[in-house]
Coordinates of C-alpha atoms in Angstrom, one line a residue:
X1 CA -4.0 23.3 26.1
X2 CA -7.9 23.0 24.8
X3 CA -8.8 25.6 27.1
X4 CA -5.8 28.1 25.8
X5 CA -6.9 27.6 22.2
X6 CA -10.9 28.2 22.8
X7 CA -10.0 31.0 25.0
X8 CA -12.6 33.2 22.8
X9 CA -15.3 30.6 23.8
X10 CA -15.9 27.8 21.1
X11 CA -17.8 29.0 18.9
X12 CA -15.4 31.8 18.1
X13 CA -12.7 30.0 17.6
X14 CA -14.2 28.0 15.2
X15 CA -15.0 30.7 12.9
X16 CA -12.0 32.0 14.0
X17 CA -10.2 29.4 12.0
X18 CA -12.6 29.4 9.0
X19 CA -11.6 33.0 8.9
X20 CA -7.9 31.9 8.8
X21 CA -8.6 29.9 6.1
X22 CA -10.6 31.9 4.2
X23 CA -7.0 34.4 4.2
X24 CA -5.0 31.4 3.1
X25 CA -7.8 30.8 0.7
X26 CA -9.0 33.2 -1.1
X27 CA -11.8 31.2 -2.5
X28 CA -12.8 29.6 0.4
X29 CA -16.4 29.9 1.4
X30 CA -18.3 30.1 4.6
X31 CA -21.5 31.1 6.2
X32 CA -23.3 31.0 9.5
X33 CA -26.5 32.3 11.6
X34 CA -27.5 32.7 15.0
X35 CA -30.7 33.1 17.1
X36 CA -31.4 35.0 19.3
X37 CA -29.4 35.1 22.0
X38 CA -26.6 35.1 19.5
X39 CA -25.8 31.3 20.0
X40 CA -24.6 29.6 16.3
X41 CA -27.4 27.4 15.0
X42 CA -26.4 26.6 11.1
X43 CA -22.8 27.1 9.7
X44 CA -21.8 25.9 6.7
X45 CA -18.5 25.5 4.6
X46 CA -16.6 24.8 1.4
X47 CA -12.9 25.5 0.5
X48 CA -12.1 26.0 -3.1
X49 CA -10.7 22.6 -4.2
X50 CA -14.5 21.5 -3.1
X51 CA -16.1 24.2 -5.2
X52 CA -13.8 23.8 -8.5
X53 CA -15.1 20.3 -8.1
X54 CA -18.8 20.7 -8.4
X55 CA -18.4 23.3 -11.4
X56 CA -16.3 20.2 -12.9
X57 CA -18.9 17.1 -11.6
X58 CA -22.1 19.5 -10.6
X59 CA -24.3 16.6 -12.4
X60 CA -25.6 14.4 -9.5
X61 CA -25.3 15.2 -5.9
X62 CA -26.1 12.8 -3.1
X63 CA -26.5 14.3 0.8
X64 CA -27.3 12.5 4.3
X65 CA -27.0 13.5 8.0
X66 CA -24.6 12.1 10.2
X67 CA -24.9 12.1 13.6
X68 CA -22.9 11.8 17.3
X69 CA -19.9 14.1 15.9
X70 CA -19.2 16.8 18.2
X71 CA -20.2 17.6 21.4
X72 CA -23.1 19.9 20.8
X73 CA -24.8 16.9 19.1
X74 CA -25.4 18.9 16.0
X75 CA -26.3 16.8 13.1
X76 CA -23.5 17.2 10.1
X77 CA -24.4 17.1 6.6
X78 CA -22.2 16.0 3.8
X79 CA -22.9 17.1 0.3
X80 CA -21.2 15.0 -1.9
X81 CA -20.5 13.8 -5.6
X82 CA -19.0 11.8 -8.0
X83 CA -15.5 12.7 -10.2
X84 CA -13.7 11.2 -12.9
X85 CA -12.3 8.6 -11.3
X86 CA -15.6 7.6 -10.1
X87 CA -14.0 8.7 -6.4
X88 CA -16.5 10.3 -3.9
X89 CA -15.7 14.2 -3.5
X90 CA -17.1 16.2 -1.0
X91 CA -18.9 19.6 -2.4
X92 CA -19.5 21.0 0.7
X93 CA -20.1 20.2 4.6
X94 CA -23.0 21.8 7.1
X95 CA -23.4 21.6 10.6
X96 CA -27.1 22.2 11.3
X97 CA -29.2 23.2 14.8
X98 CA -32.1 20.5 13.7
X99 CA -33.1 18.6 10.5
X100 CA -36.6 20.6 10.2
X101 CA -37.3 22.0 6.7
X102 CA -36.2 25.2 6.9
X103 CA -33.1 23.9 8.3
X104 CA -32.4 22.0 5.1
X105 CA -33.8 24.4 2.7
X106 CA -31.3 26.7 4.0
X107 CA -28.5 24.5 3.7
X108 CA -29.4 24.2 0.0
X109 CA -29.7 27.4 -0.4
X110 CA -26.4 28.5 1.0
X111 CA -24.7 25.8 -0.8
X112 CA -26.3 27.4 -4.5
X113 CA -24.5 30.9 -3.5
X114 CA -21.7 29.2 -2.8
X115 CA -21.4 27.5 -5.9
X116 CA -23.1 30.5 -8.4
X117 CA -26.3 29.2 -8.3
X118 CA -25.4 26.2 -10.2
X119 CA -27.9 23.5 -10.1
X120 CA -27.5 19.4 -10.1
X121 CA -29.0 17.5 -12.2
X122 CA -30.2 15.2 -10.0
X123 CA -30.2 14.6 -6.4
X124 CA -30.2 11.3 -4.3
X125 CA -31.1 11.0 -0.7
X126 CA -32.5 8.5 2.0
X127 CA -36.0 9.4 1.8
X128 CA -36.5 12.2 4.9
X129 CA -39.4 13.8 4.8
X130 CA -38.2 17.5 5.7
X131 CA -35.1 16.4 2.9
X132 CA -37.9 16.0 -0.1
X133 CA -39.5 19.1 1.1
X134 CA -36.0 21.1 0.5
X135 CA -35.1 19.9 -2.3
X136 CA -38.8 20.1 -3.9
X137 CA -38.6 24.2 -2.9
X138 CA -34.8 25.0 -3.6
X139 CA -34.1 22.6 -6.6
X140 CA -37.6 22.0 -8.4
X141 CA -36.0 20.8 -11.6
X142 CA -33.7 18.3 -10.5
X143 CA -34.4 14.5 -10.4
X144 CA -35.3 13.4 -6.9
X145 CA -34.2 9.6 -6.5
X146 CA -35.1 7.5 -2.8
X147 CA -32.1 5.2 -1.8
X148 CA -32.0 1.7 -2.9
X149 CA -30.5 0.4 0.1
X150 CA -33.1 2.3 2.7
X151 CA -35.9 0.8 0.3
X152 CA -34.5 -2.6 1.0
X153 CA -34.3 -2.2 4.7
X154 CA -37.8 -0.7 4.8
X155 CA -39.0 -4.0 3.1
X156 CA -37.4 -5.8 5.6
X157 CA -38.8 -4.1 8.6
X158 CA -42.6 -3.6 7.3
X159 CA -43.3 -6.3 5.3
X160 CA -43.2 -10.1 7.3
X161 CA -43.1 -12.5 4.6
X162 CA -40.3 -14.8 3.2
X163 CA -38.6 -13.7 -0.3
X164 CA -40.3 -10.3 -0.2
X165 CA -37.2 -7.9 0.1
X166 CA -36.0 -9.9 -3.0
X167 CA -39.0 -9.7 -5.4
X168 CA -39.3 -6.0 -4.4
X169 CA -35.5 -5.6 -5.4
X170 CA -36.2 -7.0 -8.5
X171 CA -39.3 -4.6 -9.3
X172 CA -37.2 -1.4 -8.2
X173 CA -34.0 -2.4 -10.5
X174 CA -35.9 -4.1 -13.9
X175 CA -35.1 -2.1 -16.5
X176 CA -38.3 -2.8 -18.7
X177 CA -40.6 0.3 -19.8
X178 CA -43.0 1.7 -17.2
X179 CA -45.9 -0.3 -18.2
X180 CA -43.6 -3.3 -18.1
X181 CA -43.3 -2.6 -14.5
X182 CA -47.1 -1.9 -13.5
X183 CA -47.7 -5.1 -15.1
X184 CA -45.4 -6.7 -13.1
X185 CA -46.2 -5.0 -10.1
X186 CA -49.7 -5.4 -9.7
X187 CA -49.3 -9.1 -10.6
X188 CA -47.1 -9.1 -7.4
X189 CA -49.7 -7.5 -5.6
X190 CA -52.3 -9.6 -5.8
X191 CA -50.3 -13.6 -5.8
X192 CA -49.1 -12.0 -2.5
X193 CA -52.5 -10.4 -1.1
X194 CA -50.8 -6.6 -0.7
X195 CA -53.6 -5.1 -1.8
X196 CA -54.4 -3.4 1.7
X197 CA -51.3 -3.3 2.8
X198 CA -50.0 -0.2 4.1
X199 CA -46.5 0.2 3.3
X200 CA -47.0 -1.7 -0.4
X201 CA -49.3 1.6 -1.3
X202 CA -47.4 4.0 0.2
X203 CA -44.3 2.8 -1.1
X204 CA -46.4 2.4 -4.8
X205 CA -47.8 6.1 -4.7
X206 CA -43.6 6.8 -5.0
X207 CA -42.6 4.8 -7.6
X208 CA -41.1 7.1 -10.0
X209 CA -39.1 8.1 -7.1
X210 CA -37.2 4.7 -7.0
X211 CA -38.2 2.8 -9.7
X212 CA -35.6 2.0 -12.5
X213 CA -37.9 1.7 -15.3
X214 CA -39.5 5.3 -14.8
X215 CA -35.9 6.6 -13.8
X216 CA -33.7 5.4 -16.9
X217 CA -32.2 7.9 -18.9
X218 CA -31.9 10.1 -15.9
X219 CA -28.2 10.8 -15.1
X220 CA -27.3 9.8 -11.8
X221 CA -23.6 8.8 -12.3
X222 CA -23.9 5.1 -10.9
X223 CA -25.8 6.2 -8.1
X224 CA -28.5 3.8 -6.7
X225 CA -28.6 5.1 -3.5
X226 CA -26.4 7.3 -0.4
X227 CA -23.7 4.2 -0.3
X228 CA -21.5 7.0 -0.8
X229 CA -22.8 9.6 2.2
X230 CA -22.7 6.2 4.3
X231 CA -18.9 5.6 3.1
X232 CA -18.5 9.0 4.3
X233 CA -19.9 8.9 7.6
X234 CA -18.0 6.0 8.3
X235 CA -14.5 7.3 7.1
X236 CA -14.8 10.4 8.7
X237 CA -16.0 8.4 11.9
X238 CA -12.1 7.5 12.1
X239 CA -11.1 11.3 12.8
X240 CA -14.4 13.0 14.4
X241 CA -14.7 11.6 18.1
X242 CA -18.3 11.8 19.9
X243 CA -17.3 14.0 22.2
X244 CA -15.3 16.9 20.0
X245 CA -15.3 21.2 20.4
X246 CA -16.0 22.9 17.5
X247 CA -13.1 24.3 16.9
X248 CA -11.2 20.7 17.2
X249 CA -14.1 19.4 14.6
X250 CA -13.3 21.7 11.9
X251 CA -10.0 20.9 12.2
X252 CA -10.1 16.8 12.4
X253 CA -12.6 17.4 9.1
X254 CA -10.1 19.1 7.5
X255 CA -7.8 16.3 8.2
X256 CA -10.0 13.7 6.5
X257 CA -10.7 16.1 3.4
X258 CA -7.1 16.3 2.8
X259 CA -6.8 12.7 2.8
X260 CA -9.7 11.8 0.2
X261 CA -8.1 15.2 -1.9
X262 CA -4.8 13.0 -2.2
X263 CA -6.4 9.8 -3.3
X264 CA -7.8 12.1 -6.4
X265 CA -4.2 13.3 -7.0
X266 CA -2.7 9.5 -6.4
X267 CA -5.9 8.0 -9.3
X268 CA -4.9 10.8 -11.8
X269 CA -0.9 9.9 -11.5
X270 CA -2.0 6.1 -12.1
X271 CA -4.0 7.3 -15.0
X272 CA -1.6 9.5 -16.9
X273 CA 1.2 7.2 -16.4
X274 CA 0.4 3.8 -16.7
X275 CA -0.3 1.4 -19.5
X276 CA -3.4 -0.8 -19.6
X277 CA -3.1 -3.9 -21.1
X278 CA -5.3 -4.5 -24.1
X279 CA -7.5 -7.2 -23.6
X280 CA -10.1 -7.7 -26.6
X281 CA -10.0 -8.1 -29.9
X282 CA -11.4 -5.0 -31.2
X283 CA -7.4 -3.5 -30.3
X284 CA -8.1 -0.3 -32.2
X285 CA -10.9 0.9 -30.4
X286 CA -10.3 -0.4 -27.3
X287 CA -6.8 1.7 -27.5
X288 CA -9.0 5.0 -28.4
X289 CA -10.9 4.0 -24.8
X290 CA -7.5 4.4 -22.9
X291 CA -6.5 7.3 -24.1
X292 CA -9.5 9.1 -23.9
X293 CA -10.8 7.9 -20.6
X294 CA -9.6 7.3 -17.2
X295 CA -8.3 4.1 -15.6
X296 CA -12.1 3.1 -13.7
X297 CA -13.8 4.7 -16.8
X298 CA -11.8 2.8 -19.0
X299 CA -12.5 -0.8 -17.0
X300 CA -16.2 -0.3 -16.9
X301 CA -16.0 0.5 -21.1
X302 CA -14.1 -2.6 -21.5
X303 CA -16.5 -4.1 -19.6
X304 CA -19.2 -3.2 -22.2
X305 CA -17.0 -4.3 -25.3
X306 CA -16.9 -7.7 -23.5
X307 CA -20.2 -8.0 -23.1
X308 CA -21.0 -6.9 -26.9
X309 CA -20.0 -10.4 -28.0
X310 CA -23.7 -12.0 -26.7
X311 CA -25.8 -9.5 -29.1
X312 CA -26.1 -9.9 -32.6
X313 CA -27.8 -7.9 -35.6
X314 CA -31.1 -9.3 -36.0
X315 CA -32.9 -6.2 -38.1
X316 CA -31.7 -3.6 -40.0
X317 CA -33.6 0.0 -41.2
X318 CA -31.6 2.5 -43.4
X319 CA -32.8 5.9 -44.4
X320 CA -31.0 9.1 -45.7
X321 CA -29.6 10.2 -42.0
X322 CA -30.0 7.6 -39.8
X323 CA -29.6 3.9 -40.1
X324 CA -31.9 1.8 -37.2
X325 CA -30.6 -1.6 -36.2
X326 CA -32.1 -4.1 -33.9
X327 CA -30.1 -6.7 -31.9
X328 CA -30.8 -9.6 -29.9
X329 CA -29.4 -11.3 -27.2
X330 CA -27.7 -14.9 -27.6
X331 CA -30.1 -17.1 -25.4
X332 CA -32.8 -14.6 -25.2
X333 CA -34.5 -14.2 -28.3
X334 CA -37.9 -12.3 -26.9
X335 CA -35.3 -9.5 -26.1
X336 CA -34.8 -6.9 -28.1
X337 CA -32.7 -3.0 -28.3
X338 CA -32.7 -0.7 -31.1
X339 CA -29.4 1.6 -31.8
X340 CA -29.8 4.5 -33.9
X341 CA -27.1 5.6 -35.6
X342 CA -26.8 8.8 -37.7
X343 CA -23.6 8.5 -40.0
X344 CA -23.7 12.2 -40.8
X345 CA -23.0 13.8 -37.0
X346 CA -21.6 10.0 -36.0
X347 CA -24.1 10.3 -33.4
X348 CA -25.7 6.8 -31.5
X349 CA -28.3 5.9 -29.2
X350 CA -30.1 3.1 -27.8
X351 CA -33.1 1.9 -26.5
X352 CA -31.5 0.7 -22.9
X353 CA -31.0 4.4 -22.5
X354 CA -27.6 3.6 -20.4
X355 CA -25.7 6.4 -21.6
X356 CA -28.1 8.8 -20.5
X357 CA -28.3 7.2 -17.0
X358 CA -24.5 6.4 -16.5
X359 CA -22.2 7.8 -19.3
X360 CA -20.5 5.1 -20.7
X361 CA -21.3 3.9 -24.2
X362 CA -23.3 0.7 -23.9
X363 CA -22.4 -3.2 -25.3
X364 CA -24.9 -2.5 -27.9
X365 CA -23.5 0.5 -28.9
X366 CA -20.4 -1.3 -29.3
X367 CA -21.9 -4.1 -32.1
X368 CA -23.0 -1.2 -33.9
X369 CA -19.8 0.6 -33.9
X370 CA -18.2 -3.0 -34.9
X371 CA -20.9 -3.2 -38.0
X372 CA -19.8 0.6 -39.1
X373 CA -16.1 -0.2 -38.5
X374 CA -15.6 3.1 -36.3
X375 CA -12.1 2.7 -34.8
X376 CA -12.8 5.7 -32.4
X377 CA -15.8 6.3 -30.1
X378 CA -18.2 8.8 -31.2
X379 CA -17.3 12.6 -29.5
X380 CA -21.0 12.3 -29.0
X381 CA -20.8 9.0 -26.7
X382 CA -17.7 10.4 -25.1
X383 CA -19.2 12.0 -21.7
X384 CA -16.0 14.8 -20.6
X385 CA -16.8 14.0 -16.9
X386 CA -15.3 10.2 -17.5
X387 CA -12.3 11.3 -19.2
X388 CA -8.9 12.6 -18.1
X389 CA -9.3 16.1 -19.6
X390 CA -12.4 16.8 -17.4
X391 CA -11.2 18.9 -15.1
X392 CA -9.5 21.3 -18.1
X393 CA -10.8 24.3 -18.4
X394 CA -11.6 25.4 -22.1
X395 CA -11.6 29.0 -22.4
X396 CA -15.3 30.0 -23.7
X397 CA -16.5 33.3 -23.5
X398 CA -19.1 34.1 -21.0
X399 CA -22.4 35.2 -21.5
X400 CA -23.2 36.8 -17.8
X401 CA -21.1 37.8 -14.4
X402 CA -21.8 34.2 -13.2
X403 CA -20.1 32.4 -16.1
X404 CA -17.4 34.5 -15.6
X405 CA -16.9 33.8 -11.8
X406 CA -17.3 30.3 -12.3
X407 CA -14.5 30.4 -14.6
X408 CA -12.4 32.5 -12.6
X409 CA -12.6 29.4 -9.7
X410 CA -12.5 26.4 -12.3
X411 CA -8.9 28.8 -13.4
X412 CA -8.0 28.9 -10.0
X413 CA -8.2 25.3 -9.7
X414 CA -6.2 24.7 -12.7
X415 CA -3.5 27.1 -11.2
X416 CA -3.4 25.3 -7.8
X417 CA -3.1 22.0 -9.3
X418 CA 0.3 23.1 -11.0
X419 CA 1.6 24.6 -8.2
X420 CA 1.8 21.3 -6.8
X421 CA 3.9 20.0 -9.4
X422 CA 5.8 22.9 -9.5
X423 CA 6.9 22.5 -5.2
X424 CA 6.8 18.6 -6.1
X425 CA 10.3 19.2 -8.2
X426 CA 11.6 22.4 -6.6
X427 CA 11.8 20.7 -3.2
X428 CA 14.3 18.4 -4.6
X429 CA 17.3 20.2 -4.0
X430 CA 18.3 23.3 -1.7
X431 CA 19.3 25.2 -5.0
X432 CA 16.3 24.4 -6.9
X433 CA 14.2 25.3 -3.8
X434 CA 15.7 29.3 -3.6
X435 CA 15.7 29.4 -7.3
X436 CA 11.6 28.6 -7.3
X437 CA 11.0 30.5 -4.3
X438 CA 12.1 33.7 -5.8
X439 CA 10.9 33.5 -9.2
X440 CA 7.3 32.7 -7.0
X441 CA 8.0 36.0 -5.1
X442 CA 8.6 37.9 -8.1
X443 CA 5.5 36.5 -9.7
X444 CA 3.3 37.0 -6.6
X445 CA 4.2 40.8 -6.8
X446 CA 3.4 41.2 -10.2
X447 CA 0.2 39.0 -10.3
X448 CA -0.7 41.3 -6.9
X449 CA -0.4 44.6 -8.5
X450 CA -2.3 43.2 -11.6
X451 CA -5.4 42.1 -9.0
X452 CA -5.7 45.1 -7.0
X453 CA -5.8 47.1 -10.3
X454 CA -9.2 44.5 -10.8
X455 CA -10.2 44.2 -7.5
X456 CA -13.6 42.1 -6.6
X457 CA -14.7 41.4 -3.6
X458 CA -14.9 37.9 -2.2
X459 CA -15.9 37.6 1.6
X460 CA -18.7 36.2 2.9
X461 CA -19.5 36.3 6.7
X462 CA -22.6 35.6 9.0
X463 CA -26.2 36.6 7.6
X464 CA -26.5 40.2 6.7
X465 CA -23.9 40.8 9.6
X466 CA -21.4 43.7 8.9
X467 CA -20.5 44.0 11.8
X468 CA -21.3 41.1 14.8
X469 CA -20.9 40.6 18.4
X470 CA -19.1 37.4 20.1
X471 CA -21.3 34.1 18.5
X472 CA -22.0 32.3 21.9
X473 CA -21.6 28.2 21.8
X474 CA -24.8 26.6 20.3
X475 CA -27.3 24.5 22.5
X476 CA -27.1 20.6 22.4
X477 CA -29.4 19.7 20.5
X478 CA -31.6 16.8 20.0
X479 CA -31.5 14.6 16.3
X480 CA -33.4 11.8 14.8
X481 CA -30.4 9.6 14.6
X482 CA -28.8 7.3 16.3
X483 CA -29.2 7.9 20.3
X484 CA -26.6 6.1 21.5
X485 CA -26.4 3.9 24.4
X486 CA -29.9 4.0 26.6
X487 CA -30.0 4.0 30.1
X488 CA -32.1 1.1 31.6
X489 CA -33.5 0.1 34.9
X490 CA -32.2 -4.0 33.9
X491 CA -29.0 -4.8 34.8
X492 CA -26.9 -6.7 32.4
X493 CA -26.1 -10.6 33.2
X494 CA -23.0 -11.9 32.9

């Protein structure tokens, strides 16, 4: 049966079905390239569910390589993000001939015309050196952070000495100012004797790379590190086998996409229709928080409000448009955090920076809005990516062709999305079931003649290719990852 299905060779059949898809969905994106002996090297992929995604949650993207996937051992990269229900979504998926530069520069680069040249904010990765090189050519701007967890391991591996991985952890994660840190850092340095140690100053010369007191008030959604790429690999472990044809891997992905795609749909039922209980004292605002806000966005505000019950008011500084307070800590008197609040544009922000870095209105935020007696959160402190609305599309007009695509997809989306509740009650009954199906038949004439009288076109094939000959199977390949079981000369004892 495998052999009757890749008949056309693998390769082909693989694209074969991306094609397919591409008819079902007409927003679906693909693109590939071949050397020269027309073998496929790169492809990569994204449906439209993926792409209305990133215009909604485009803010931070994280990306890894995963490895031992498919038969051709080609290394597959997941690009993949954060939505409002603090979820991992997947933005996009490559399978790549090597992990060079070039490789990954063209990966970013076809997953920017995929998604209209819109840029992250911020990107996190593991640290590869052809990875930095990428992303310091195709995204310049955005915020490069190194993974926590690889940091960790690192510190482990190079550095033999009892407690170190710890103190280290507590360097990268302090949230003092920068000079609080290279205080603190070269103090460590020297009670420990690093000061010719290799790794130590390599590891230095990257700080603001890793470091949480230069990286504060940099938006990275939660992220610390590719937790969520290495969720990923695993989950998607369960459905791609070592051993699998191409055209059975696009297939078994598809599968797993589906699956994290539902999860979104089950978090936004819970969200819309279930009641929180109210658990603080501040009743009023804490009610604003669950209607504004999803279920997980919600729990981590409440979290905050919880936490606002250890500061205090300990200065106050009052001018014509703004008013400057600064709290302490119960316990910890040396600390100290300054809000600013501007009673004019109900604007506030604070010296811990933790809106800018996560989204969610800090605990000392929350004193403050206890001292003005605000019974709603500021619009200003209400980040739209958190909330339940933040996937609606408000109707703006566009100032180029690009705006206007992407709202044409986020629309799409939108449309999708109700179509699913629409078949959710029509396949109830037999009755209701004909009735929908030909009022969708009518419609899908009328919304037909009104597209072809604006036609644009949407396909997107191999590089340059109008017109191409059969794409040969790729080479195996040989990756950087994990190797798998090595053949040795020892036998093993029983």
């Amino acid at each position: 049966m495998r052999r009757i299905e890749i008949k056309d060779d693998d390769a082909e059949a693989a694209l074969a079905y991306l094609c397919g898809k591409a008819e079902i969905d007409s927003f679906f994106f693909y693109k590939f390239n071949v050397d020269e002996e027309i073998r496929l090297t790169n492809f990569f992929w994204a449906d439209s569910t993926a792409r209305m995604d990133y215009a909604c949650f485009r803010d931070a993207l994280a990306f890894d390589t995963t490895y031992r996937t498919n038969a051709y051992k080609k290394p597959l990269v997941v690009l993949v993000g954060v939505n409002h229900h603090h979820q991992t979504v997947v933005f996009g998926s490559a399978l790549l001939i090597d992990e060079s530069v070039g490789t990954y520069e063209w990966v970013l680069e076809t997953f920017l015309i995929a998604m209209m040249n819109r840029k992250p904010i911020s990107v996190v990765t593991d640290g590869d050196k052809a990875m930095r090189k990428a992303i310091k050519k195709v995204l310049p701007h955005a915020c490069h952070r190194l993974c926590s967890w690889h940091l960790q391991r690192n510190a482990f591996t190079n550095v033999h000495i009892k407690d170190f991985t710890s103190i280290f952890a507590r360097c990268m994660f302090m949230r003092g100012s920068a000079e609080e840190f290279e205080k603190v850092w070269h103090q460590m340095v020297e009670n420990l004797g690093f000061n010719e140690n290799r790794w130590v100053t390599e590891i230095y010369g990257k700080r603001k790379r890793w470091a949480e007191a230069y990286l504060h008030g940099k938006f990275f959604a939660g992220m610390r590190s590719t937790q969520r790429c290495e969720s990923m690999n695993a989950y998607l472990n369960r459905f791609l086998k070592i051993r699998l044809r191409l055209y059975e891997f696009v297939q078994q992905f598809d599968r797993a996409i589906l699956r994290i795609q539902q999860n979104e749909a089950k978090a936004d039922f819970e969200s819309n229709n279930s009641s929180l209980v109210l658990s603080t004292k501040l009743s009023i605002l804490e009610n604003h928080a669950v209607t504004v806000y999803t279920k997980e966005s919600f729990l981590k505000f409440r979290e905050e409000m919880k936490n606002a019950e250890l500061f205090f008011v300990v200065g106050f500084v009052s001018d014509v448009s703004m008013r400057a307070y600064t709290l302490s800590k119960f316990r910890h008197p040396n600390l100290k955090w300054e809000v600013q609040f501007s009673p004019n544009i109900v604007t506030l922000k604070c010296s811990c920076m933790m809106y800018e870095s996560i989204g969610i209105p800090c605990c000392h935020m929350v004193v403050v809005m206890k001292v003005e007696h605000l019974e709603e959160i500021p619009k200003s402190c209400i980040l739209k990516k958190w909330t339940k609305l933040a996937k609606m599309h408000s109707r703006s007009s566009p100032e180029n062709q690009m705006d206007n695509d992407m709202d044409w997809f986020v629309r799409y989306g939108s449309l999708s999305s109700m179509c699913n509740k629409l078949s959710y009650y029509a396949s109830d009954t037999s009755s209701s079931f004909l009735e929908a199906k030909n009022e969708i038949e009518n419609l899908t004439v009328r919304m037909e003649e009104l597209y072809n009288s604006n036609l644009k076109g949407k396909k997107v094939t191999g590089d340059g290719a109008t017109i191409r000959n059969q794409v040969r199977d790729p080479n195996i390949v040989k990756t950087k990852g994990n190797p798998g079981k090595v053949a040795t000369n020892f036998q093993k004892g029983r």
